């Protein structure tokens, strides 16, 4: 029995534990049995790798791995809600802000576009003119030829005194050119002597404008007037028995700087046309049509029209209008043609075409010469 060291309380235990243990006996010498190799120590277990969800949560809400699970998920839910809300705000802003900027920029863009359109509009020619000479058969006329009629032609003309249009057709076939008598000014008797004996050329002038803005033609004036002696040697005249007024304007090429006057019957007849009327063009307006009558006395004249206008930009301008790239032409009869035939309907048939170059004292012939010479000093 082993002794307990002095001063030490023996440990409590079971009887078997407190029983005396037998003393081991030495073993007999002999072969030593082989010793089994020591067992391999167990490999330490690696900590669990975080799941994909945990990694995603750490990416979205870093720094929450060590929080308690419940608190962590509450933080995650709050964060995701905020991200979703910010995403919706971003989507709205991505749509609304450019639209707002676009809307706010529209007035400026519209103003810029308008300025560009105005600049292009200003560069456009204000208007152009298209001219169509009136070649319709007039009721009364003068036909001029650059040569005298032969004896057979004179006899043939004598047979046509009852058919004025047939006579004109015959003379035209010989190379004759038709002139017109000027408009009658029955409402302005004071003007009748001024235009008696003058020759008229008539054309319809249409004015076109491609401008988007409106403009107004304020005045017109005959310019670049250049006159010369007529080439006609023969004049055959069918004088009017009464007057005829036409709606339009008349340019007197024998009077310098004379404004075009109204030829319409009525209270404005003989008044300066543009003192009472204007021509509006552009901005979708219909083309402006104007009957133009140019009269000259004992001269053939080349001429043009200067038209002054004002546009919507309060700009004033002027254009020179021609027959394309050529001047207008107003042909006249000479004061004393080599042959002059005047129809006198008071004469018997077959003798109504009077040869005034042979019988100038006849009343119809004398009236013709006096009418042409009455204001000959005003001729250019």
PDB file of C-alpha atoms in Angstrom, residues 72-243:
ATOM      1  CA  UNK A  72     -27.963  41.334 -41.218  1.00  0.00           C
ATOM      2  CA  UNK A  73     -30.972  40.485 -43.369  1.00  0.00           C
ATOM      3  CA  UNK A  74     -32.817  43.532 -42.127  1.00  0.00           C
ATOM      4  CA  UNK A  75     -29.899  45.720 -43.254  1.00  0.00           C
ATOM      5  CA  UNK A  76     -29.807  43.888 -46.586  1.00  0.00           C
ATOM      6  CA  UNK A  77     -33.557  44.353 -47.171  1.00  0.00           C
ATOM      7  CA  UNK A  78     -33.340  48.063 -46.350  1.00  0.00           C
ATOM      8  CA  UNK A  79     -30.370  48.537 -48.648  1.00  0.00           C
ATOM      9  CA  UNK A  80     -31.992  46.699 -51.532  1.00  0.00           C
ATOM     10  CA  UNK A  81     -35.149  48.788 -51.129  1.00  0.00           C
ATOM     11  CA  UNK A  82     -33.097  51.948 -51.322  1.00  0.00           C
ATOM     12  CA  UNK A  83     -31.204  50.664 -54.374  1.00  0.00           C
ATOM     13  CA  UNK A  84     -34.470  49.764 -56.093  1.00  0.00           C
ATOM     14  CA  UNK A  85     -35.932  53.184 -55.332  1.00  0.00           C
ATOM     15  CA  UNK A  86     -32.812  54.927 -56.610  1.00  0.00           C
ATOM     16  CA  UNK A  87     -32.953  52.758 -59.730  1.00  0.00           C
ATOM     17  CA  UNK A  88     -36.512  53.858 -60.447  1.00  0.00           C
ATOM     18  CA  UNK A  89     -35.526  57.471 -59.899  1.00  0.00           C
ATOM     19  CA  UNK A  90     -32.610  57.012 -62.290  1.00  0.00           C
ATOM     20  CA  UNK A  91     -34.813  55.457 -64.960  1.00  0.00           C
ATOM     21  CA  UNK A  92     -37.295  58.313 -64.654  1.00  0.00           C
ATOM     22  CA  UNK A  93     -34.523  60.886 -64.738  1.00  0.00           C
ATOM     23  CA  UNK A  94     -32.961  59.225 -67.750  1.00  0.00           C
ATOM     24  CA  UNK A  95     -36.265  59.643 -69.594  1.00  0.00           C
ATOM     25  CA  UNK A  96     -37.633  62.861 -68.146  1.00  0.00           C
ATOM     26  CA  UNK A  97     -34.530  65.039 -67.969  1.00  0.00           C
ATOM     27  CA  UNK A  98     -33.569  64.750 -71.669  1.00  0.00           C
ATOM     28  CA  UNK A  99     -37.199  65.310 -72.564  1.00  0.00           C
ATOM     29  CA  UNK A 100     -37.330  68.399 -70.355  1.00  0.00           C
ATOM     30  CA  UNK A 101     -34.087  69.673 -71.817  1.00  0.00           C
ATOM     31  CA  UNK A 102     -35.415  69.024 -75.294  1.00  0.00           C
ATOM     32  CA  UNK A 103     -38.659  70.821 -74.528  1.00  0.00           C
ATOM     33  CA  UNK A 104     -36.852  73.736 -72.932  1.00  0.00           C
ATOM     34  CA  UNK A 105     -34.575  73.990 -75.965  1.00  0.00           C
ATOM     35  CA  UNK A 106     -37.415  73.976 -78.487  1.00  0.00           C
ATOM     36  CA  UNK A 107     -38.215  77.698 -78.380  1.00  0.00           C
ATOM     37  CA  UNK A 108     -34.575  78.478 -79.005  1.00  0.00           C
ATOM     38  CA  UNK A 109     -34.408  75.919 -81.840  1.00  0.00           C
ATOM     39  CA  UNK A 110     -37.604  77.290 -83.353  1.00  0.00           C
ATOM     40  CA  UNK A 111     -36.231  80.821 -83.236  1.00  0.00           C
ATOM     41  CA  UNK A 112     -33.004  79.658 -84.871  1.00  0.00           C
ATOM     42  CA  UNK A 113     -34.923  77.801 -87.562  1.00  0.00           C
ATOM     43  CA  UNK A 114     -37.018  80.900 -88.181  1.00  0.00           C
ATOM     44  CA  UNK A 115     -33.925  83.060 -88.530  1.00  0.00           C
ATOM     45  CA  UNK A 116     -32.454  80.586 -91.012  1.00  0.00           C
ATOM     46  CA  UNK A 117     -35.723  80.512 -92.949  1.00  0.00           C
ATOM     47  CA  UNK A 118     -35.864  84.309 -92.972  1.00  0.00           C
ATOM     48  CA  UNK A 119     -32.300  84.526 -94.265  1.00  0.00           C
ATOM     49  CA  UNK A 120     -33.056  82.032 -97.023  1.00  0.00           C
ATOM     50  CA  UNK A 121     -36.267  83.881 -97.811  1.00  0.00           C
ATOM     51  CA  UNK A 122     -34.405  87.176 -98.161  1.00  0.00           C
ATOM     52  CA  UNK A 123     -31.958  85.584-100.592  1.00  0.00           C
ATOM     53  CA  UNK A 124     -34.841  84.502-102.826  1.00  0.00           C
ATOM     54  CA  UNK A 125     -35.588  86.918-105.685  1.00  0.00           C
ATOM     55  CA  UNK A 126     -38.534  89.009-104.524  1.00  0.00           C
ATOM     56  CA  UNK A 127     -40.606  88.223-107.621  1.00  0.00           C
ATOM     57  CA  UNK A 128     -40.333  87.569-111.335  1.00  0.00           C
ATOM     58  CA  UNK A 129     -42.453  88.539-114.313  1.00  0.00           C
ATOM     59  CA  UNK A 130     -43.833  86.424-117.134  1.00  0.00           C
ATOM     60  CA  UNK A 131     -45.045  88.348-120.171  1.00  0.00           C
ATOM     61  CA  UNK A 132     -47.577  87.276-122.776  1.00  0.00           C
ATOM     62  CA  UNK A 133     -48.206  89.755-125.596  1.00  0.00           C
ATOM     63  CA  UNK A 134     -51.846  90.100-126.526  1.00  0.00           C
ATOM     64  CA  UNK A 135     -52.217  88.672-130.024  1.00  0.00           C
ATOM     65  CA  UNK A 136     -55.967  88.273-129.934  1.00  0.00           C
ATOM     66  CA  UNK A 137     -57.816  89.944-132.843  1.00  0.00           C
ATOM     67  CA  UNK A 138     -58.648  93.519-131.781  1.00  0.00           C
ATOM     68  CA  UNK A 139     -61.883  95.172-132.846  1.00  0.00           C
ATOM     69  CA  UNK A 140     -59.972  98.085-134.317  1.00  0.00           C
ATOM     70  CA  UNK A 141     -56.348  98.022-135.420  1.00  0.00           C
ATOM     71  CA  UNK A 142     -53.453  99.315-137.431  1.00  0.00           C
ATOM     72  CA  UNK A 143     -51.329  97.034-139.598  1.00  0.00           C
ATOM     73  CA  UNK A 144     -47.840  98.170-140.575  1.00  0.00           C
ATOM     74  CA  UNK A 145     -45.583  96.797-143.274  1.00  0.00           C
ATOM     75  CA  UNK A 146     -41.958  97.577-144.046  1.00  0.00           C
ATOM     76  CA  UNK A 147     -42.721  97.973-147.765  1.00  0.00           C
ATOM     77  CA  UNK A 148     -45.405  99.611-149.894  1.00  0.00           C
ATOM     78  CA  UNK A 149     -48.320  97.610-151.249  1.00  0.00           C
ATOM     79  CA  UNK A 150     -48.099  96.687-154.898  1.00  0.00           C
ATOM     80  CA  UNK A 151     -50.890  97.661-157.297  1.00  0.00           C
ATOM     81  CA  UNK A 152     -52.463  94.161-157.227  1.00  0.00           C
ATOM     82  CA  UNK A 153     -52.292  94.160-153.422  1.00  0.00           C
ATOM     83  CA  UNK A 154     -53.980  97.561-153.306  1.00  0.00           C
ATOM     84  CA  UNK A 155     -56.795  96.311-155.513  1.00  0.00           C
ATOM     85  CA  UNK A 156     -57.199  93.226-153.367  1.00  0.00           C
ATOM     86  CA  UNK A 157     -57.411  95.379-150.238  1.00  0.00           C
ATOM     87  CA  UNK A 158     -60.119  97.455-151.906  1.00  0.00           C
ATOM     88  CA  UNK A 159     -62.301  94.387-152.275  1.00  0.00           C
ATOM     89  CA  UNK A 160     -62.134  93.645-148.545  1.00  0.00           C
ATOM     90  CA  UNK A 161     -63.472  96.913-147.168  1.00  0.00           C
ATOM     91  CA  UNK A 162     -66.655  95.195-146.013  1.00  0.00           C
ATOM     92  CA  UNK A 163     -64.794  92.594-143.952  1.00  0.00           C
ATOM     93  CA  UNK A 164     -62.285  94.154-141.600  1.00  0.00           C
ATOM     94  CA  UNK A 165     -60.981  90.874-140.197  1.00  0.00           C
ATOM     95  CA  UNK A 166     -60.476  89.449-143.658  1.00  0.00           C
ATOM     96  CA  UNK A 167     -58.537  92.600-144.600  1.00  0.00           C
ATOM     97  CA  UNK A 168     -56.320  92.238-141.519  1.00  0.00           C
ATOM     98  CA  UNK A 169     -55.720  88.571-142.260  1.00  0.00           C
ATOM     99  CA  UNK A 170     -54.707  89.414-145.812  1.00  0.00           C
ATOM    100  CA  UNK A 171     -52.294  92.131-144.718  1.00  0.00           C
ATOM    101  CA  UNK A 172     -50.813  89.827-142.072  1.00  0.00           C
ATOM    102  CA  UNK A 173     -50.159  87.234-144.772  1.00  0.00           C
ATOM    103  CA  UNK A 174     -48.097  89.894-146.574  1.00  0.00           C
ATOM    104  CA  UNK A 175     -45.883  90.327-143.503  1.00  0.00           C
ATOM    105  CA  UNK A 176     -47.910  92.979-141.714  1.00  0.00           C
ATOM    106  CA  UNK A 177     -47.747  93.501-137.938  1.00  0.00           C
ATOM    107  CA  UNK A 178     -50.830  94.404-135.931  1.00  0.00           C
ATOM    108  CA  UNK A 179     -50.813  97.435-133.625  1.00  0.00           C
ATOM    109  CA  UNK A 180     -53.645  98.618-131.399  1.00  0.00           C
ATOM    110  CA  UNK A 181     -55.393 101.862-130.727  1.00  0.00           C
ATOM    111  CA  UNK A 182     -54.993 103.093-127.149  1.00  0.00           C
ATOM    112  CA  UNK A 183     -57.706 102.637-124.540  1.00  0.00           C
ATOM    113  CA  UNK A 184     -60.498 105.139-124.603  1.00  0.00           C
ATOM    114  CA  UNK A 185     -60.734 107.596-121.719  1.00  0.00           C
ATOM    115  CA  UNK A 186     -64.452 108.385-121.947  1.00  0.00           C
ATOM    116  CA  UNK A 187     -64.525 109.217-118.211  1.00  0.00           C
ATOM    117  CA  UNK A 188     -61.580 111.584-118.631  1.00  0.00           C
ATOM    118  CA  UNK A 189     -62.276 113.719-121.669  1.00  0.00           C
ATOM    119  CA  UNK A 190     -59.283 115.884-120.761  1.00  0.00           C
ATOM    120  CA  UNK A 191     -56.957 112.957-121.475  1.00  0.00           C
ATOM    121  CA  UNK A 192     -58.345 112.045-124.900  1.00  0.00           C
ATOM    122  CA  UNK A 193     -56.221 114.568-126.893  1.00  0.00           C
ATOM    123  CA  UNK A 194     -53.114 113.324-125.123  1.00  0.00           C
ATOM    124  CA  UNK A 195     -53.527 109.810-126.509  1.00  0.00           C
ATOM    125  CA  UNK A 196     -55.217 110.509-129.853  1.00  0.00           C
ATOM    126  CA  UNK A 197     -52.959 109.305-132.651  1.00  0.00           C
ATOM    127  CA  UNK A 198     -50.750 107.175-130.408  1.00  0.00           C
ATOM    128  CA  UNK A 199     -50.039 103.484-130.970  1.00  0.00           C
ATOM    129  CA  UNK A 200     -50.498 100.868-128.257  1.00  0.00           C
ATOM    130  CA  UNK A 201     -48.798  97.580-127.511  1.00  0.00           C
ATOM    131  CA  UNK A 202     -50.539  95.366-124.959  1.00  0.00           C
ATOM    132  CA  UNK A 203     -49.311  92.439-122.909  1.00  0.00           C
ATOM    133  CA  UNK A 204     -50.409  90.558-119.822  1.00  0.00           C
ATOM    134  CA  UNK A 205     -47.765  90.549-117.108  1.00  0.00           C
ATOM    135  CA  UNK A 206     -47.993  87.929-114.352  1.00  0.00           C
ATOM    136  CA  UNK A 207     -45.906  88.478-111.230  1.00  0.00           C
ATOM    137  CA  UNK A 208     -44.737  85.437-109.257  1.00  0.00           C
ATOM    138  CA  UNK A 209     -43.025  85.241-105.879  1.00  0.00           C
ATOM    139  CA  UNK A 210     -41.513  82.123-104.273  1.00  0.00           C
ATOM    140  CA  UNK A 211     -40.992  83.847-100.954  1.00  0.00           C
ATOM    141  CA  UNK A 212     -42.700  82.491 -97.856  1.00  0.00           C
ATOM    142  CA  UNK A 213     -43.130  86.009 -96.511  1.00  0.00           C
ATOM    143  CA  UNK A 214     -45.475  88.558 -98.019  1.00  0.00           C
ATOM    144  CA  UNK A 215     -44.383  91.591 -99.986  1.00  0.00           C
ATOM    145  CA  UNK A 216     -46.183  94.473-101.659  1.00  0.00           C
ATOM    146  CA  UNK A 217     -45.426  96.138-104.980  1.00  0.00           C
ATOM    147  CA  UNK A 218     -45.705  99.851-104.237  1.00  0.00           C
ATOM    148  CA  UNK A 219     -44.991 101.490-107.586  1.00  0.00           C
ATOM    149  CA  UNK A 220     -43.886 100.982-111.167  1.00  0.00           C
ATOM    150  CA  UNK A 221     -42.127 103.259-113.626  1.00  0.00           C
ATOM    151  CA  UNK A 222     -40.966 103.003-117.232  1.00  0.00           C
ATOM    152  CA  UNK A 223     -37.155 102.961-117.333  1.00  0.00           C
ATOM    153  CA  UNK A 224     -34.404 102.449-119.898  1.00  0.00           C
ATOM    154  CA  UNK A 225     -36.655 103.927-122.591  1.00  0.00           C
ATOM    155  CA  UNK A 226     -34.873 104.018-125.922  1.00  0.00           C
ATOM    156  CA  UNK A 227     -36.831 105.152-128.970  1.00  0.00           C
ATOM    157  CA  UNK A 228     -36.138 105.266-132.692  1.00  0.00           C
ATOM    158  CA  UNK A 229     -37.889 106.078-135.956  1.00  0.00           C
ATOM    159  CA  UNK A 230     -40.337 103.331-136.956  1.00  0.00           C
ATOM    160  CA  UNK A 231     -39.373 101.062-139.827  1.00  0.00           C
ATOM    161  CA  UNK A 232     -42.887 100.873-141.266  1.00  0.00           C
ATOM    162  CA  UNK A 233     -43.435 102.313-144.734  1.00  0.00           C
ATOM    163  CA  UNK A 234     -47.088 101.386-145.084  1.00  0.00           C
ATOM    164  CA  UNK A 235     -49.866 101.907-142.520  1.00  0.00           C
ATOM    165  CA  UNK A 236     -53.370 100.497-142.920  1.00  0.00           C
ATOM    166  CA  UNK A 237     -55.680 101.932-140.240  1.00  0.00           C
ATOM    167  CA  UNK A 238     -59.112 100.734-139.133  1.00  0.00           C
ATOM    168  CA  UNK A 239     -60.050 103.559-136.712  1.00  0.00           C
ATOM    169  CA  UNK A 240     -62.451 102.983-133.813  1.00  0.00           C
ATOM    170  CA  UNK A 241     -66.032 104.154-134.132  1.00  0.00           C
ATOM    171  CA  UNK A 242     -66.377 104.410-130.384  1.00  0.00           C
ATOM    172  CA  UNK A 243     -64.259 103.970-127.272  1.00  0.00           C
TER     173      UNK A 243
END
